[in-house]
Amino acid sequence: MDERVRSFLEAVETAVRPTTRPVGVKLAAPGETPPPKARRPLQDLKRRLTVCQGMTAARTLGWTMVFAAEDHGCPLPKVFMGYVDAERFLDGTVAGYYQSDPECGRAMEAAYPRWPAGRYPGIWLAPLDRCPFRPDLAVVYGNPAQILTLIQGANYGKGTGIRSVSSGRLGCATWLAGVVQSGESTYLVPGPGERVFAGTQDHEMSFAVPYAELERVAEGLEYVRSAGAFRYPVPNLAALNEPRMPEKYYELEEPPPGEASSAPSEDLQRDE
């Protein structure tokens, strides 16, 4: 395993503890040969899938998934990957589900990152713990507290905060194009397509780290955890607080002669 990937994976497993596997994503250039045990949706499963379904298969089933243009069950990633002409997408028609103003719809679609035709004919996804290729980025899913941990790790050595991009839809554009193009770690709220078709849960967010950032993020995760101000799982400090019970509970106790009752004062009871 690539050393940079290994150190990142170990840091994530210790500091973040995700319930599904981190996933390595590779944008395959022309002429690159897919891993031998990879599954192709159309060839091996006899159906087209959305690329976010491929992400779910990688992170929950441990499968290595390979998508070419013909494997996509959703036309939108084909736009971002340059497999189809973007003109009809950019005219804002599809954005009508989210924008009533056509000009705003066109601006919305133009904001999504995409690649020119022929740049990357394939998308490879694999669980990071047995990734058979060097990924262009790693994607980790988790609850908000786990994503917070990754934000802190990625902000180590930077200090000005971490990029977040979410328009409420088409989150795949971020990890198919946006993260590699920007070179920045990015967190986002997955959109409705992931939830409807790929089974992404209501509590899940995602965090994508470009390959060049893996080592620094790993170092940041280790530093923040060792410093001790915040660690995941979040400690429940309420377990160390003395409880305040209803007044009638304390009537069960007979205080020794000359000793005051242990019941809270009337003012405290009123606060409750």
PDB file of C-alpha atoms in Angstrom:
ATOM      1  CA  MET A   1       0.000   0.000   0.000  1.00  0.00           C
ATOM      2  CA  ASP A   2       1.153   3.522  -0.804  1.00  0.00           C
ATOM      3  CA  GLU A   3       2.747   4.994   2.353  1.00  0.00           C
ATOM      4  CA  ARG A   4       0.792   8.224   2.134  1.00  0.00           C
ATOM      5  CA  VAL A   5      -2.456   6.291   1.855  1.00  0.00           C
ATOM      6  CA  ARG A   6      -1.469   3.979   4.717  1.00  0.00           C
ATOM      7  CA  SER A   7      -0.716   6.814   7.155  1.00  0.00           C
ATOM      8  CA  PHE A   8      -3.970   8.578   6.260  1.00  0.00           C
ATOM      9  CA  LEU A   9      -6.001   5.407   6.693  1.00  0.00           C
ATOM     10  CA  GLU A  10      -4.447   4.663  10.092  1.00  0.00           C
ATOM     11  CA  ALA A  11      -5.087   8.215  11.293  1.00  0.00           C
ATOM     12  CA  VAL A  12      -8.722   8.092  10.137  1.00  0.00           C
ATOM     13  CA  GLU A  13      -9.334   4.731  11.787  1.00  0.00           C
ATOM     14  CA  THR A  14      -7.935   6.021  15.090  1.00  0.00           C
ATOM     15  CA  ALA A  15      -9.326   9.551  15.177  1.00  0.00           C
ATOM     16  CA  VAL A  16     -12.531   9.373  13.107  1.00  0.00           C
ATOM     17  CA  ARG A  17     -13.673   5.742  13.427  1.00  0.00           C
ATOM     18  CA  PRO A  18     -16.018   5.774  10.408  1.00  0.00           C
ATOM     19  CA  THR A  19     -18.655   3.075  10.211  1.00  0.00           C
ATOM     20  CA  THR A  20     -18.050   2.575   6.474  1.00  0.00           C
ATOM     21  CA  ARG A  21     -14.728   2.268   4.699  1.00  0.00           C
ATOM     22  CA  PRO A  22     -12.901   5.292   3.315  1.00  0.00           C
ATOM     23  CA  VAL A  23     -12.836   5.063  -0.475  1.00  0.00           C
ATOM     24  CA  GLY A  24     -10.048   5.800  -2.925  1.00  0.00           C
ATOM     25  CA  VAL A  25     -11.142   7.443  -6.178  1.00  0.00           C
ATOM     26  CA  LYS A  26      -9.041   7.448  -9.337  1.00  0.00           C
ATOM     27  CA  LEU A  27      -9.798   9.343 -12.521  1.00  0.00           C
ATOM     28  CA  ALA A  28      -8.336   6.954 -15.087  1.00  0.00           C
ATOM     29  CA  ALA A  29      -6.514   8.428 -18.069  1.00  0.00           C
ATOM     30  CA  PRO A  30      -6.688   6.931 -21.582  1.00  0.00           C
ATOM     31  CA  GLY A  31      -4.822   3.627 -21.849  1.00  0.00           C
ATOM     32  CA  GLU A  32      -4.828   2.794 -18.123  1.00  0.00           C
ATOM     33  CA  THR A  33      -5.903  -0.772 -17.374  1.00  0.00           C
ATOM     34  CA  PRO A  34      -8.497  -1.335 -14.632  1.00  0.00           C
ATOM     35  CA  PRO A  35      -7.645  -3.599 -11.675  1.00  0.00           C
ATOM     36  CA  PRO A  36      -8.211  -7.268 -12.572  1.00  0.00           C
ATOM     37  CA  LYS A  37     -10.853  -7.983  -9.907  1.00  0.00           C
ATOM     38  CA  ALA A  38     -12.836  -4.791 -10.415  1.00  0.00           C
ATOM     39  CA  ARG A  39     -16.550  -4.983 -11.163  1.00  0.00           C
ATOM     40  CA  ARG A  40     -18.042  -3.161 -14.141  1.00  0.00           C
ATOM     41  CA  PRO A  41     -21.759  -2.399 -13.696  1.00  0.00           C
ATOM     42  CA  LEU A  42     -22.899  -3.252 -17.220  1.00  0.00           C
ATOM     43  CA  GLN A  43     -20.489  -6.113 -17.836  1.00  0.00           C
ATOM     44  CA  ASP A  44     -20.593  -7.835 -14.445  1.00  0.00           C
ATOM     45  CA  LEU A  45     -23.912  -6.783 -12.911  1.00  0.00           C
ATOM     46  CA  LYS A  46     -25.866  -6.540 -16.187  1.00  0.00           C
ATOM     47  CA  ARG A  47     -27.203  -3.117 -15.306  1.00  0.00           C
ATOM     48  CA  ARG A  48     -26.173   0.511 -15.310  1.00  0.00           C
ATOM     49  CA  LEU A  49     -25.611   2.159 -11.944  1.00  0.00           C
ATOM     50  CA  THR A  50     -25.173   5.667 -10.677  1.00  0.00           C
ATOM     51  CA  VAL A  51     -21.602   6.463  -9.700  1.00  0.00           C
ATOM     52  CA  CYS A  52     -22.815   7.216  -6.152  1.00  0.00           C
ATOM     53  CA  GLN A  53     -24.120   3.622  -6.028  1.00  0.00           C
ATOM     54  CA  GLY A  54     -20.585   2.584  -6.927  1.00  0.00           C
ATOM     55  CA  MET A  55     -19.323   4.671  -4.023  1.00  0.00           C
ATOM     56  CA  THR A  56     -21.739   2.889  -1.676  1.00  0.00           C
ATOM     57  CA  ALA A  57     -20.669  -0.516  -3.006  1.00  0.00           C
ATOM     58  CA  ALA A  58     -17.034   0.371  -2.353  1.00  0.00           C
ATOM     59  CA  ARG A  59     -17.534   1.714   1.150  1.00  0.00           C
ATOM     60  CA  THR A  60     -20.080  -0.835   2.401  1.00  0.00           C
ATOM     61  CA  LEU A  61     -19.471  -4.016   0.372  1.00  0.00           C
ATOM     62  CA  GLY A  62     -15.727  -3.591  -0.122  1.00  0.00           C
ATOM     63  CA  TRP A  63     -15.991  -3.843  -3.901  1.00  0.00           C
ATOM     64  CA  THR A  64     -13.664  -2.235  -6.422  1.00  0.00           C
ATOM     65  CA  MET A  65     -15.887  -0.563  -9.006  1.00  0.00           C
ATOM     66  CA  VAL A  66     -14.924   0.677 -12.471  1.00  0.00           C
ATOM     67  CA  PHE A  67     -17.128   3.001 -14.494  1.00  0.00           C
ATOM     68  CA  ALA A  68     -16.751   3.795 -18.189  1.00  0.00           C
ATOM     69  CA  ALA A  69     -19.176   6.037 -20.058  1.00  0.00           C
ATOM     70  CA  GLU A  70     -21.588   3.191 -20.835  1.00  0.00           C
ATOM     71  CA  ASP A  71     -21.837   2.081 -17.181  1.00  0.00           C
ATOM     72  CA  HIS A  72     -23.504   5.240 -15.891  1.00  0.00           C
ATOM     73  CA  GLY A  73     -27.177   4.951 -14.982  1.00  0.00           C
ATOM     74  CA  CYS A  74     -27.345   8.714 -14.362  1.00  0.00           C
ATOM     75  CA  PRO A  75     -26.558  11.144 -17.220  1.00  0.00           C
ATOM     76  CA  LEU A  76     -25.242  13.915 -14.958  1.00  0.00           C
ATOM     77  CA  PRO A  77     -21.790  12.429 -14.148  1.00  0.00           C
ATOM     78  CA  LYS A  78     -21.372  12.007 -17.912  1.00  0.00           C
ATOM     79  CA  VAL A  79     -21.575  15.794 -18.142  1.00  0.00           C
ATOM     80  CA  PHE A  80     -18.975  16.306 -15.415  1.00  0.00           C
ATOM     81  CA  MET A  81     -16.632  13.746 -16.986  1.00  0.00           C
ATOM     82  CA  GLY A  82     -16.969  15.182 -20.487  1.00  0.00           C
ATOM     83  CA  TYR A  83     -18.658  12.087 -21.927  1.00  0.00           C
ATOM     84  CA  VAL A  84     -21.586  14.072 -23.340  1.00  0.00           C
ATOM     85  CA  ASP A  85     -21.952  17.610 -24.622  1.00  0.00           C
ATOM     86  CA  ALA A  86     -22.640  19.941 -21.693  1.00  0.00           C
ATOM     87  CA  GLU A  87     -24.714  22.435 -23.722  1.00  0.00           C
ATOM     88  CA  ARG A  88     -28.135  21.010 -22.828  1.00  0.00           C
ATOM     89  CA  PHE A  89     -27.136  20.808 -19.160  1.00  0.00           C
ATOM     90  CA  LEU A  90     -25.838  24.370 -19.119  1.00  0.00           C
ATOM     91  CA  ASP A  91     -29.052  25.793 -20.571  1.00  0.00           C
ATOM     92  CA  GLY A  92     -30.558  25.359 -17.088  1.00  0.00           C
ATOM     93  CA  THR A  93     -33.477  23.091 -17.966  1.00  0.00           C
ATOM     94  CA  VAL A  94     -32.664  20.484 -15.315  1.00  0.00           C
ATOM     95  CA  ALA A  95     -32.028  23.227 -12.762  1.00  0.00           C
ATOM     96  CA  GLY A  96     -35.722  24.113 -13.081  1.00  0.00           C
ATOM     97  CA  TYR A  97     -36.366  21.614 -10.304  1.00  0.00           C
ATOM     98  CA  TYR A  98     -34.442  23.937  -7.979  1.00  0.00           C
ATOM     99  CA  GLN A  99     -34.580  27.424  -9.536  1.00  0.00           C
ATOM    100  CA  SER A 100     -37.587  29.329 -10.901  1.00  0.00           C
ATOM    101  CA  ASP A 101     -35.404  32.009 -12.503  1.00  0.00           C
ATOM    102  CA  PRO A 102     -33.842  30.642 -15.744  1.00  0.00           C
ATOM    103  CA  GLU A 103     -30.804  32.892 -15.386  1.00  0.00           C
ATOM    104  CA  CYS A 104     -30.193  31.608 -11.870  1.00  0.00           C
ATOM    105  CA  GLY A 105     -30.620  28.056 -13.142  1.00  0.00           C
ATOM    106  CA  ARG A 106     -27.979  28.576 -15.815  1.00  0.00           C
ATOM    107  CA  ALA A 107     -25.616  30.088 -13.260  1.00  0.00           C
ATOM    108  CA  MET A 108     -26.220  27.103 -10.977  1.00  0.00           C
ATOM    109  CA  GLU A 109     -25.314  24.567 -13.659  1.00  0.00           C
ATOM    110  CA  ALA A 110     -22.268  26.531 -14.793  1.00  0.00           C
ATOM    111  CA  ALA A 111     -20.909  26.424 -11.241  1.00  0.00           C
ATOM    112  CA  TYR A 112     -20.441  22.625 -11.255  1.00  0.00           C
ATOM    113  CA  PRO A 113     -16.862  21.550 -12.066  1.00  0.00           C
ATOM    114  CA  ARG A 114     -16.333  19.307 -15.074  1.00  0.00           C
ATOM    115  CA  TRP A 115     -13.629  17.889 -17.337  1.00  0.00           C
ATOM    116  CA  PRO A 116     -13.105  18.366 -21.063  1.00  0.00           C
ATOM    117  CA  ALA A 117     -13.961  15.490 -23.381  1.00  0.00           C
ATOM    118  CA  GLY A 118     -11.438  12.655 -23.458  1.00  0.00           C
ATOM    119  CA  ARG A 119      -9.511  13.682 -20.338  1.00  0.00           C
ATOM    120  CA  TYR A 120     -10.559  10.798 -18.099  1.00  0.00           C
ATOM    121  CA  PRO A 121     -12.461   7.917 -19.743  1.00  0.00           C
ATOM    122  CA  GLY A 122     -12.766   5.951 -16.493  1.00  0.00           C
ATOM    123  CA  ILE A 123     -13.631   6.293 -12.807  1.00  0.00           C
ATOM    124  CA  TRP A 124     -12.233   3.731 -10.378  1.00  0.00           C
ATOM    125  CA  LEU A 125     -13.428   3.351  -6.796  1.00  0.00           C
ATOM    126  CA  ALA A 126     -12.057   0.995  -4.144  1.00  0.00           C
ATOM    127  CA  PRO A 127     -12.039   0.679  -0.349  1.00  0.00           C
ATOM    128  CA  LEU A 128      -8.908   2.465   0.779  1.00  0.00           C
ATOM    129  CA  ASP A 129      -7.707  -0.401   2.973  1.00  0.00           C
ATOM    130  CA  ARG A 130      -7.142  -2.552  -0.114  1.00  0.00           C
ATOM    131  CA  CYS A 131      -6.949  -0.027  -2.898  1.00  0.00           C
ATOM    132  CA  PRO A 132      -5.109  -1.590  -5.891  1.00  0.00           C
ATOM    133  CA  PHE A 133      -4.212   1.811  -7.397  1.00  0.00           C
ATOM    134  CA  ARG A 134      -2.895   5.174  -6.273  1.00  0.00           C
ATOM    135  CA  PRO A 135      -6.026   7.283  -5.726  1.00  0.00           C
ATOM    136  CA  ASP A 136      -6.438  10.873  -6.813  1.00  0.00           C
ATOM    137  CA  LEU A 137      -8.470  11.486  -3.676  1.00  0.00           C
ATOM    138  CA  ALA A 138      -9.939   9.724  -0.667  1.00  0.00           C
ATOM    139  CA  VAL A 139     -13.574  10.112   0.416  1.00  0.00           C
ATOM    140  CA  VAL A 140     -14.723   9.477   3.989  1.00  0.00           C
ATOM    141  CA  TYR A 141     -18.374   9.378   5.075  1.00  0.00           C
ATOM    142  CA  GLY A 142     -19.426  10.086   8.632  1.00  0.00           C
ATOM    143  CA  ASN A 143     -21.766  11.894  10.975  1.00  0.00           C
ATOM    144  CA  PRO A 144     -21.269  15.635  11.652  1.00  0.00           C
ATOM    145  CA  ALA A 145     -19.013  15.009  14.661  1.00  0.00           C
ATOM    146  CA  GLN A 146     -16.768  12.719  12.593  1.00  0.00           C
ATOM    147  CA  ILE A 147     -16.635  15.264   9.771  1.00  0.00           C
ATOM    148  CA  LEU A 148     -15.761  17.905  12.379  1.00  0.00           C
ATOM    149  CA  THR A 149     -12.784  15.760  13.349  1.00  0.00           C
ATOM    150  CA  LEU A 150     -11.655  15.657   9.715  1.00  0.00           C
ATOM    151  CA  ILE A 151     -12.122  19.413   9.378  1.00  0.00           C
ATOM    152  CA  GLN A 152      -9.846  19.954  12.372  1.00  0.00           C
ATOM    153  CA  GLY A 153      -7.261  17.580  10.946  1.00  0.00           C
ATOM    154  CA  ALA A 154      -7.349  19.197   7.506  1.00  0.00           C
ATOM    155  CA  ASN A 155      -7.114  22.687   9.022  1.00  0.00           C
ATOM    156  CA  TYR A 156      -3.882  21.742  10.827  1.00  0.00           C
ATOM    157  CA  GLY A 157      -1.028  23.709   9.318  1.00  0.00           C
ATOM    158  CA  LYS A 158      -3.529  25.902   7.474  1.00  0.00           C
ATOM    159  CA  GLY A 159      -5.653  27.674  10.052  1.00  0.00           C
ATOM    160  CA  THR A 160      -8.063  29.541   7.790  1.00  0.00           C
ATOM    161  CA  GLY A 161     -10.737  26.869   7.512  1.00  0.00           C
ATOM    162  CA  ILE A 162     -11.752  24.132   5.103  1.00  0.00           C
ATOM    163  CA  ARG A 163     -13.633  24.447   1.840  1.00  0.00           C
ATOM    164  CA  SER A 164     -17.254  23.323   1.694  1.00  0.00           C
ATOM    165  CA  VAL A 165     -19.348  23.136  -1.446  1.00  0.00           C
ATOM    166  CA  SER A 166     -22.971  22.082  -1.461  1.00  0.00           C
ATOM    167  CA  SER A 167     -25.854  23.287  -3.587  1.00  0.00           C
ATOM    168  CA  GLY A 168     -28.153  20.571  -2.279  1.00  0.00           C
ATOM    169  CA  ARG A 169     -27.598  18.324  -5.293  1.00  0.00           C
ATOM    170  CA  LEU A 170     -24.966  16.739  -7.571  1.00  0.00           C
ATOM    171  CA  GLY A 171     -22.403  16.122  -4.850  1.00  0.00           C
ATOM    172  CA  CYS A 172     -20.619  13.673  -7.153  1.00  0.00           C
ATOM    173  CA  ALA A 173     -19.319  16.644  -9.157  1.00  0.00           C
ATOM    174  CA  THR A 174     -17.179  17.587  -6.158  1.00  0.00           C
ATOM    175  CA  TRP A 175     -15.336  14.300  -5.894  1.00  0.00           C
ATOM    176  CA  LEU A 176     -15.320  13.617  -9.647  1.00  0.00           C
ATOM    177  CA  ALA A 177     -13.835  16.978 -10.582  1.00  0.00           C
ATOM    178  CA  GLY A 178     -13.917  19.721  -7.959  1.00  0.00           C
ATOM    179  CA  VAL A 179     -11.470  18.329  -5.401  1.00  0.00           C
ATOM    180  CA  VAL A 180      -8.825  17.385  -7.965  1.00  0.00           C
ATOM    181  CA  GLN A 181      -9.167  20.723  -9.740  1.00  0.00           C
ATOM    182  CA  SER A 182      -8.975  22.805  -6.551  1.00  0.00           C
ATOM    183  CA  GLY A 183      -6.401  20.638  -4.762  1.00  0.00           C
ATOM    184  CA  GLU A 184      -8.298  21.323  -1.520  1.00  0.00           C
ATOM    185  CA  SER A 185      -9.926  19.089   1.052  1.00  0.00           C
ATOM    186  CA  THR A 186     -13.673  19.628   0.813  1.00  0.00           C
ATOM    187  CA  TYR A 187     -16.678  18.572   2.878  1.00  0.00           C
ATOM    188  CA  LEU A 188     -20.259  18.494   1.694  1.00  0.00           C
ATOM    189  CA  VAL A 189     -23.804  17.440   2.408  1.00  0.00           C
ATOM    190  CA  PRO A 190     -24.718  14.607   0.004  1.00  0.00           C
ATOM    191  CA  GLY A 191     -27.598  15.406  -2.326  1.00  0.00           C
ATOM    192  CA  PRO A 192     -30.924  13.663  -2.938  1.00  0.00           C
ATOM    193  CA  GLY A 193     -29.630  11.328  -5.662  1.00  0.00           C
ATOM    194  CA  GLU A 194     -27.216   9.704  -3.200  1.00  0.00           C
ATOM    195  CA  ARG A 195     -29.984   9.296  -0.659  1.00  0.00           C
ATOM    196  CA  VAL A 196     -32.623   7.939  -3.035  1.00  0.00           C
ATOM    197  CA  PHE A 197     -30.466   5.637  -5.180  1.00  0.00           C
ATOM    198  CA  ALA A 198     -27.281   4.942  -3.191  1.00  0.00           C
ATOM    199  CA  GLY A 199     -28.725   4.600   0.299  1.00  0.00           C
ATOM    200  CA  THR A 200     -26.676   7.386   1.878  1.00  0.00           C
ATOM    201  CA  GLN A 201     -28.180   7.884   5.316  1.00  0.00           C
ATOM    202  CA  ASP A 202     -29.790  11.048   6.686  1.00  0.00           C
ATOM    203  CA  HIS A 203     -27.040  11.472   9.278  1.00  0.00           C
ATOM    204  CA  GLU A 204     -24.155  11.134   6.790  1.00  0.00           C
ATOM    205  CA  MET A 205     -21.903  13.813   5.335  1.00  0.00           C
ATOM    206  CA  SER A 206     -18.814  13.267   3.231  1.00  0.00           C
ATOM    207  CA  PHE A 207     -15.267  14.584   3.265  1.00  0.00           C
ATOM    208  CA  ALA A 208     -12.912  14.386   0.281  1.00  0.00           C
ATOM    209  CA  VAL A 209      -9.124  14.762   0.504  1.00  0.00           C
ATOM    210  CA  PRO A 210      -6.875  15.073  -2.573  1.00  0.00           C
ATOM    211  CA  TYR A 211      -3.891  12.735  -2.700  1.00  0.00           C
ATOM    212  CA  ALA A 212      -1.384  15.541  -2.107  1.00  0.00           C
ATOM    213  CA  GLU A 213      -3.156  16.453   1.164  1.00  0.00           C
ATOM    214  CA  LEU A 214      -3.392  12.948   2.669  1.00  0.00           C
ATOM    215  CA  GLU A 215      -0.160  13.140   4.651  1.00  0.00           C
ATOM    216  CA  ARG A 216      -0.865  16.573   6.122  1.00  0.00           C
ATOM    217  CA  VAL A 217      -4.419  15.632   7.097  1.00  0.00           C
ATOM    218  CA  ALA A 218      -3.132  12.471   8.771  1.00  0.00           C
ATOM    219  CA  GLU A 219      -0.608  14.538  10.710  1.00  0.00           C
ATOM    220  CA  GLY A 220      -3.345  16.967  11.696  1.00  0.00           C
ATOM    221  CA  LEU A 221      -5.661  14.205  12.905  1.00  0.00           C
ATOM    222  CA  GLU A 222      -2.876  12.780  15.058  1.00  0.00           C
ATOM    223  CA  TYR A 223      -1.894  16.198  16.440  1.00  0.00           C
ATOM    224  CA  VAL A 224      -5.415  17.321  17.379  1.00  0.00           C
ATOM    225  CA  ARG A 225      -6.186  13.988  19.018  1.00  0.00           C
ATOM    226  CA  SER A 226      -2.934  14.015  21.023  1.00  0.00           C
ATOM    227  CA  ALA A 227      -3.523  17.629  22.121  1.00  0.00           C
ATOM    228  CA  GLY A 228      -6.699  16.418  23.795  1.00  0.00           C
ATOM    229  CA  ALA A 229      -9.091  19.370  23.443  1.00  0.00           C
ATOM    230  CA  PHE A 230     -11.487  17.326  21.302  1.00  0.00           C
ATOM    231  CA  ARG A 231     -11.628  13.638  20.508  1.00  0.00           C
ATOM    232  CA  TYR A 232     -14.126  11.437  18.768  1.00  0.00           C
ATOM    233  CA  PRO A 233     -16.194   9.707  20.123  1.00  0.00           C
ATOM    234  CA  VAL A 234     -17.341  12.828  21.955  1.00  0.00           C
ATOM    235  CA  PRO A 235     -17.073  12.248  25.727  1.00  0.00           C
ATOM    236  CA  ASN A 236     -20.292  12.432  27.725  1.00  0.00           C
ATOM    237  CA  LEU A 237     -19.260  14.687  30.610  1.00  0.00           C
ATOM    238  CA  ALA A 238     -22.834  14.647  31.939  1.00  0.00           C
ATOM    239  CA  ALA A 239     -21.912  11.248  33.391  1.00  0.00           C
ATOM    240  CA  LEU A 240     -19.712  13.078  35.936  1.00  0.00           C
ATOM    241  CA  ASN A 241     -22.305  15.649  37.078  1.00  0.00           C
ATOM    242  CA  GLU A 242     -24.207  15.241  40.328  1.00  0.00           C
ATOM    243  CA  PRO A 243     -27.878  14.659  39.492  1.00  0.00           C
ATOM    244  CA  ARG A 244     -30.808  16.779  40.713  1.00  0.00           C
ATOM    245  CA  MET A 245     -33.855  14.640  41.417  1.00  0.00           C
ATOM    246  CA  PRO A 246     -37.513  15.609  41.949  1.00  0.00           C
ATOM    247  CA  GLU A 247     -38.177  16.729  45.538  1.00  0.00           C
ATOM    248  CA  LYS A 248     -40.354  13.710  46.378  1.00  0.00           C
ATOM    249  CA  TYR A 249     -37.420  11.405  45.688  1.00  0.00           C
ATOM    250  CA  TYR A 250     -35.524  12.960  48.555  1.00  0.00           C
ATOM    251  CA  GLU A 251     -38.451  12.432  50.942  1.00  0.00           C
ATOM    252  CA  LEU A 252     -37.514   8.744  50.808  1.00  0.00           C
ATOM    253  CA  GLU A 253     -34.383   9.571  52.777  1.00  0.00           C
ATOM    254  CA  GLU A 254     -34.548  10.157  56.525  1.00  0.00           C
ATOM    255  CA  PRO A 255     -31.806  12.654  57.359  1.00  0.00           C
ATOM    256  CA  PRO A 256     -29.887  11.882  60.563  1.00  0.00           C
ATOM    257  CA  PRO A 257     -30.771  14.119  63.548  1.00  0.00           C
ATOM    258  CA  GLY A 258     -29.328  17.591  63.170  1.00  0.00           C
ATOM    259  CA  GLU A 259     -28.392  17.076  59.500  1.00  0.00           C
ATOM    260  CA  ALA A 260     -30.075  18.998  56.712  1.00  0.00           C
ATOM    261  CA  SER A 261     -32.010  17.189  54.041  1.00  0.00           C
ATOM    262  CA  SER A 262     -30.148  16.438  50.828  1.00  0.00           C
ATOM    263  CA  ALA A 263     -33.075  17.677  48.757  1.00  0.00           C
ATOM    264  CA  PRO A 264     -32.293  20.627  46.440  1.00  0.00           C
ATOM    265  CA  SER A 265     -33.474  24.056  47.479  1.00  0.00           C
ATOM    266  CA  GLU A 266     -36.827  25.360  46.385  1.00  0.00           C
ATOM    267  CA  ASP A 267     -35.117  27.685  43.915  1.00  0.00           C
ATOM    268  CA  LEU A 268     -33.368  24.746  42.234  1.00  0.00           C
ATOM    269  CA  GLN A 269     -36.604  22.837  42.009  1.00  0.00           C
ATOM    270  CA  ARG A 270     -38.250  25.835  40.394  1.00  0.00           C
ATOM    271  CA  ASP A 271     -35.469  25.953  37.784  1.00  0.00           C
ATOM    272  CA  GLU A 272     -36.349  22.458  36.725  1.00  0.00           C
TER     273      GLU A 272
END
